mmCIF file of C-alpha atoms in Angstrom:
data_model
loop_
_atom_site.group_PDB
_atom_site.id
_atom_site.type_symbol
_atom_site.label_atom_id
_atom_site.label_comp_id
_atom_site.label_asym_id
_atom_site.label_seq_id
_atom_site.Cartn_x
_atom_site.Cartn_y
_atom_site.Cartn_z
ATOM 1 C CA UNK A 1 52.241 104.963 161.990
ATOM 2 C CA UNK A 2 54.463 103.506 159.565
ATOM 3 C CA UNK A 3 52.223 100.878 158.912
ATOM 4 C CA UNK A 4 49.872 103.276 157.718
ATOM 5 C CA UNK A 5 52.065 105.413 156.017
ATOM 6 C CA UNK A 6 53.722 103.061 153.739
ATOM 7 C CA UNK A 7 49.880 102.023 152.828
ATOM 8 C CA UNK A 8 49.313 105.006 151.762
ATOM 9 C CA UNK A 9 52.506 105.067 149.974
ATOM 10 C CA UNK A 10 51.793 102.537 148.250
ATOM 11 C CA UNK A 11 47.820 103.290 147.396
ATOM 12 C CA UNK A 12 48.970 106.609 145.923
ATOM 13 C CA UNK A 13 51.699 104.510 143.433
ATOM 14 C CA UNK A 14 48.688 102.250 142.124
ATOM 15 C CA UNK A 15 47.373 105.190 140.728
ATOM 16 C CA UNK A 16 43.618 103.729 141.802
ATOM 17 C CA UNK A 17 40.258 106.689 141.156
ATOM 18 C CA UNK A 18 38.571 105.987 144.307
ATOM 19 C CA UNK A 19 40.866 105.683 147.775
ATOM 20 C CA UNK A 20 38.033 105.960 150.620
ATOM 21 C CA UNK A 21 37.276 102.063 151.026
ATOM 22 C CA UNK A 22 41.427 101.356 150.576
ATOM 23 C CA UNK A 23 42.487 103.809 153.148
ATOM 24 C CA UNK A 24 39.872 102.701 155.730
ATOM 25 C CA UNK A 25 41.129 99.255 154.941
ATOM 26 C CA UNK A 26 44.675 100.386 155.153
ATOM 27 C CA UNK A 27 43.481 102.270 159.042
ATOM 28 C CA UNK A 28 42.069 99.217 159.894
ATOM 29 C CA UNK A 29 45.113 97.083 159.604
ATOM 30 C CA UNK A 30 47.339 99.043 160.872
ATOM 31 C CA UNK A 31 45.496 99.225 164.124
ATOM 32 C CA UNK A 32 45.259 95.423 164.329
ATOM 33 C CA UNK A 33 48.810 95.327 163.458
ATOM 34 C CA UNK A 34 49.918 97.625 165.971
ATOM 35 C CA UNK A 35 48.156 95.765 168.408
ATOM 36 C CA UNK A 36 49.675 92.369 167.323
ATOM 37 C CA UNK A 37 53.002 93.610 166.888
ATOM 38 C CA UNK A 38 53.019 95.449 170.297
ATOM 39 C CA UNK A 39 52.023 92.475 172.203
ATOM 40 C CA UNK A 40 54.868 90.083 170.280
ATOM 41 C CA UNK A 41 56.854 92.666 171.848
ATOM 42 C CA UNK A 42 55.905 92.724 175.320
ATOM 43 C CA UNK A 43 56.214 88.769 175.519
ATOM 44 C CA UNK A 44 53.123 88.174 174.783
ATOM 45 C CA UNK A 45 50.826 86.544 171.418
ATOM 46 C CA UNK A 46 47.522 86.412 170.753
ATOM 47 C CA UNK A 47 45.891 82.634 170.412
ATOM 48 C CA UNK A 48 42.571 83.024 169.251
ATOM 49 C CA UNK A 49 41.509 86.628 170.389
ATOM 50 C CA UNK A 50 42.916 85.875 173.565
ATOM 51 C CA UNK A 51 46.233 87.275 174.469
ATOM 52 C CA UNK A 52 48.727 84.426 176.179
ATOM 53 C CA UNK A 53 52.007 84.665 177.490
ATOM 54 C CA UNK A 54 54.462 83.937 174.389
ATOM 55 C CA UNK A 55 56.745 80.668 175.729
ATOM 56 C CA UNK A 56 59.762 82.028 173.776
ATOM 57 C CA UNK A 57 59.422 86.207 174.186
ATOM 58 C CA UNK A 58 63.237 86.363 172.583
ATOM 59 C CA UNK A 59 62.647 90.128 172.601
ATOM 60 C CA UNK A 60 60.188 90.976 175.469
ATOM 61 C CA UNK A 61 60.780 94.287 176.819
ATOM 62 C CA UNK A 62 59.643 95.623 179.624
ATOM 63 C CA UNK A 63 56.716 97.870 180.391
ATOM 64 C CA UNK A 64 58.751 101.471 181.556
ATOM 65 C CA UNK A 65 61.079 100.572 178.306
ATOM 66 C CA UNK A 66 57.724 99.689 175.971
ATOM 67 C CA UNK A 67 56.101 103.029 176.618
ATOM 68 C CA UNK A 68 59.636 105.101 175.823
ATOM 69 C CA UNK A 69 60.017 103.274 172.633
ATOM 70 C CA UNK A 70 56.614 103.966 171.281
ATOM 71 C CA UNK A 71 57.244 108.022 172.380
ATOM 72 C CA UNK A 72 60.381 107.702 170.628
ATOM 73 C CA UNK A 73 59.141 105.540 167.289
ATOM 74 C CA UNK A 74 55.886 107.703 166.658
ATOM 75 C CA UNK A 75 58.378 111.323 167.279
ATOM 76 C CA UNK A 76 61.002 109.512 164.731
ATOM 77 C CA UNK A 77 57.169 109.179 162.699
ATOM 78 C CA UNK A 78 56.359 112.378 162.845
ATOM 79 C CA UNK A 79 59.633 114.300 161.943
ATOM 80 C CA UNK A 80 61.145 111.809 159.497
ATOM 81 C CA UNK A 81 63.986 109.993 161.157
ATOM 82 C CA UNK A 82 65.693 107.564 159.018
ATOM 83 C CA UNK A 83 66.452 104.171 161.067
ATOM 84 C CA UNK A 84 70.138 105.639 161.504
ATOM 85 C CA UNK A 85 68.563 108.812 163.905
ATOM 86 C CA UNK A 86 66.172 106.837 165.416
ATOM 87 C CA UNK A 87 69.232 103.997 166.795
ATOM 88 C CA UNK A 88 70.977 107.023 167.791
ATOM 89 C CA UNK A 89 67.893 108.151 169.592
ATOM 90 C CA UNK A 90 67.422 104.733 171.464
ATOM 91 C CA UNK A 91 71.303 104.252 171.929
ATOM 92 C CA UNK A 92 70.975 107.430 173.535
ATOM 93 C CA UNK A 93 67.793 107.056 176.102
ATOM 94 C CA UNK A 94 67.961 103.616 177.046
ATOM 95 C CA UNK A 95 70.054 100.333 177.956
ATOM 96 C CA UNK A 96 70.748 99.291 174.609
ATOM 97 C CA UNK A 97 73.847 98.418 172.853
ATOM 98 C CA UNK A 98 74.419 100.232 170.175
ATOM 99 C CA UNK A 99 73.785 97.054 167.794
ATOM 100 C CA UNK A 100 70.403 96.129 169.511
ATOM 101 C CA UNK A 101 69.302 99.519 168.885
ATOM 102 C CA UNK A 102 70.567 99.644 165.182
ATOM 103 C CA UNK A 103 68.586 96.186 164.831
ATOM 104 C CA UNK A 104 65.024 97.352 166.357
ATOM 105 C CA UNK A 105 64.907 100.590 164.727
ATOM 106 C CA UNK A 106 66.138 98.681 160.976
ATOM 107 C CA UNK A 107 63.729 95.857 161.382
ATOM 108 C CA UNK A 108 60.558 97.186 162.670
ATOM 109 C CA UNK A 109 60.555 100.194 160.633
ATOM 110 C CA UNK A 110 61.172 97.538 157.592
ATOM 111 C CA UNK A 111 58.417 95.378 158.957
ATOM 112 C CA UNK A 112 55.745 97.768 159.389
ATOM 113 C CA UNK A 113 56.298 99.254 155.905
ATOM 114 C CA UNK A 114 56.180 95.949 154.206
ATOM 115 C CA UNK A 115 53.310 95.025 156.280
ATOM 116 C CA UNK A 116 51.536 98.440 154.817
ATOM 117 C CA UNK A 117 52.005 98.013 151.543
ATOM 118 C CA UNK A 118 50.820 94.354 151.576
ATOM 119 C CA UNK A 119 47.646 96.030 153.085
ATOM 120 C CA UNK A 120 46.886 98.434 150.441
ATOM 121 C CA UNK A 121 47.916 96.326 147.964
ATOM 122 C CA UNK A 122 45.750 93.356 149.539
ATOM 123 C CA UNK A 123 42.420 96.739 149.408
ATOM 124 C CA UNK A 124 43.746 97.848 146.142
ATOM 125 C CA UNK A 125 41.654 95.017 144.001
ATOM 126 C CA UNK A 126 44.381 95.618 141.342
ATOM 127 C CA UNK A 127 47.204 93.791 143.011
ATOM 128 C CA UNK A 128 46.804 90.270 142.523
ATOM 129 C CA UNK A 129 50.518 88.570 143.719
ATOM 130 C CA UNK A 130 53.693 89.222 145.844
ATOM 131 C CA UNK A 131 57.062 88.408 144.984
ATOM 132 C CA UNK A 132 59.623 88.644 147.513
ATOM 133 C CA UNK A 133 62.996 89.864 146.689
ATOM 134 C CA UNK A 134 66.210 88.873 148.319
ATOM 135 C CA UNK A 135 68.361 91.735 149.162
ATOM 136 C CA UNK A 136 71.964 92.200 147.894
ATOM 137 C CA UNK A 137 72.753 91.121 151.726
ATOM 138 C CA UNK A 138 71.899 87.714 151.017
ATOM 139 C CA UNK A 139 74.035 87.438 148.100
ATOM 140 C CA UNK A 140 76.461 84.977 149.630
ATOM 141 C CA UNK A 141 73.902 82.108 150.759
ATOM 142 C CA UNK A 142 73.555 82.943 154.115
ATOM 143 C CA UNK A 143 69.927 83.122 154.435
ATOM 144 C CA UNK A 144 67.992 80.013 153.807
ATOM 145 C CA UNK A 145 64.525 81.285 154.584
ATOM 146 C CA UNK A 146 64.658 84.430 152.811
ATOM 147 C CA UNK A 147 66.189 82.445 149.688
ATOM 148 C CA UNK A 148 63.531 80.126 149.774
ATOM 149 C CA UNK A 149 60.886 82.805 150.099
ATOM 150 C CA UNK A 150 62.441 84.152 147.174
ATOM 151 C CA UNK A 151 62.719 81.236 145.046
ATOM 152 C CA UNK A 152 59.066 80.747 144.924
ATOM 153 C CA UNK A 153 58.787 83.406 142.419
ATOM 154 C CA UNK A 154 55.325 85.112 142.136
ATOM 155 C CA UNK A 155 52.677 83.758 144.706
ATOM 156 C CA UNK A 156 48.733 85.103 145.311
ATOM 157 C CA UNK A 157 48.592 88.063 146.822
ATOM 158 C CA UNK A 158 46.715 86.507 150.366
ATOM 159 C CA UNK A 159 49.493 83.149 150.691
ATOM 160 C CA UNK A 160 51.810 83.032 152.674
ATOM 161 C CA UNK A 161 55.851 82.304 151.822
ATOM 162 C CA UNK A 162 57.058 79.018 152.163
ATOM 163 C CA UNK A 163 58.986 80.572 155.703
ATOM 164 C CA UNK A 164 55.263 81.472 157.350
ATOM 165 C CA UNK A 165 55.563 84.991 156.317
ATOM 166 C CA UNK A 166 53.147 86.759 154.801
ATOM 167 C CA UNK A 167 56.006 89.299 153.781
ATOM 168 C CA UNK A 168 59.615 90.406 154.715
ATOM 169 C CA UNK A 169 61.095 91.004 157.531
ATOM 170 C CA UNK A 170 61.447 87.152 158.280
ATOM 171 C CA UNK A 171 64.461 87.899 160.643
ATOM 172 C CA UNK A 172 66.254 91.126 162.695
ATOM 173 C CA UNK A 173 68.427 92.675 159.610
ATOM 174 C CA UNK A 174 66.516 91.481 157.288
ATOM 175 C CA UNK A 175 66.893 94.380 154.201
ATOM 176 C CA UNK A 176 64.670 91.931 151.323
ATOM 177 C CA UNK A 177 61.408 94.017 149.950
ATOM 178 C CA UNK A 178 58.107 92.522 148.625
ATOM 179 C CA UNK A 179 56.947 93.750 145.109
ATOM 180 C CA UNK A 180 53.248 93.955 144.239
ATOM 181 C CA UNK A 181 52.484 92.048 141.242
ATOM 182 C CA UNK A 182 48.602 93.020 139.173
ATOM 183 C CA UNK A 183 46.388 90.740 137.755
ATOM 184 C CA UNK A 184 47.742 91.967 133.920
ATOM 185 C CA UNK A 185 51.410 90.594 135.307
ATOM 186 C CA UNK A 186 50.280 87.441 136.892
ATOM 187 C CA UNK A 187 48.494 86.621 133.489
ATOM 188 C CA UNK A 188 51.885 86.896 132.050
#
């Protein structure tokens, strides 16, 4: 849902005549990426089509804990919860610390709308790079991979970062944003 709704975000801010084709684009992904996503988060990748048990699930969850989180993520959706309400919500109905909860509501909601813009942007024909911009968090040099992402400067809109990410989040906490760069700017 967030996927989808930063897409459309992000199609309406291009300003583009004709939507249809973008949005079902935009639907598209964010089914596959909800399916991708959910099954990183169950322990699990896909390898091929096929869907394998993941030999490092660092954040598997189980099952009965899977299906509350999705209730409670598409009702923080729906009504608007900012990552703070939706911690509190999970801090709240499950066995998380508080800090575990703060860090899967901050970074998926970050990755999924990152992940949608890139997808309308990637449908939008008028976006031609990404640049990825380190947040003020990584000011003092602690983040190698997100500093290297951003010291590429502008790259095409369909490579990925030097880290193996097409865009952020390339860690839990991670607060850096990807900018959509059109064919006028990468001329420039």
């Amino acid at each position: 849902s967030v996927f989808k709704e930063f897409g459309i975000r992000a199609i309406q801010e291009l300003k583009v005549v004709d939507t249809t084709a973008m949005l079902d684009v935009v639907n598209k992904d964010a089914l596959r990426y909800a399916h991708e996503r959910s099954a990183e988060l169950v322990g699990m990748r896909y390898v091929d089509g096929l869907i394998m048990p993941n030999p490092n699930p660092e954040w598997a969850i189980t099952e009965t804990t899977r299906d509350g989180m999705r209730a409670l993520v598409k009702k923080a959706v729906k009504d608007g919860w900012s990552p703070a309400e939706l911690r509190d919500a999970i801090v709240n109905s499950y066995e998380f610390s508080e800090g575990r909860a703060n860090m899967i509501a901050r970074t998926e909601l970050a990755t999924a709308s990152n992940h949608g813009n890139l997808a309308a942007w990637m449908a939008s024909g008028v976006v031609m790079g990404k640049e990825w911009l380190l947040s003020d968090s990584h000011g003092d040099g602690t983040c190698e991979v997100c500093e290297g992402n951003a010291d590429q400067g502008v790259i095409d809109l369909d490579e990925d970062f030097q880290s193996g990410d097409e865009c952020p989040t390339a860690h839990p906490f991670c607060e850096c944003v990807l900018v959509p760069v059109t064919d006028d700017q990468m001329e420039e």
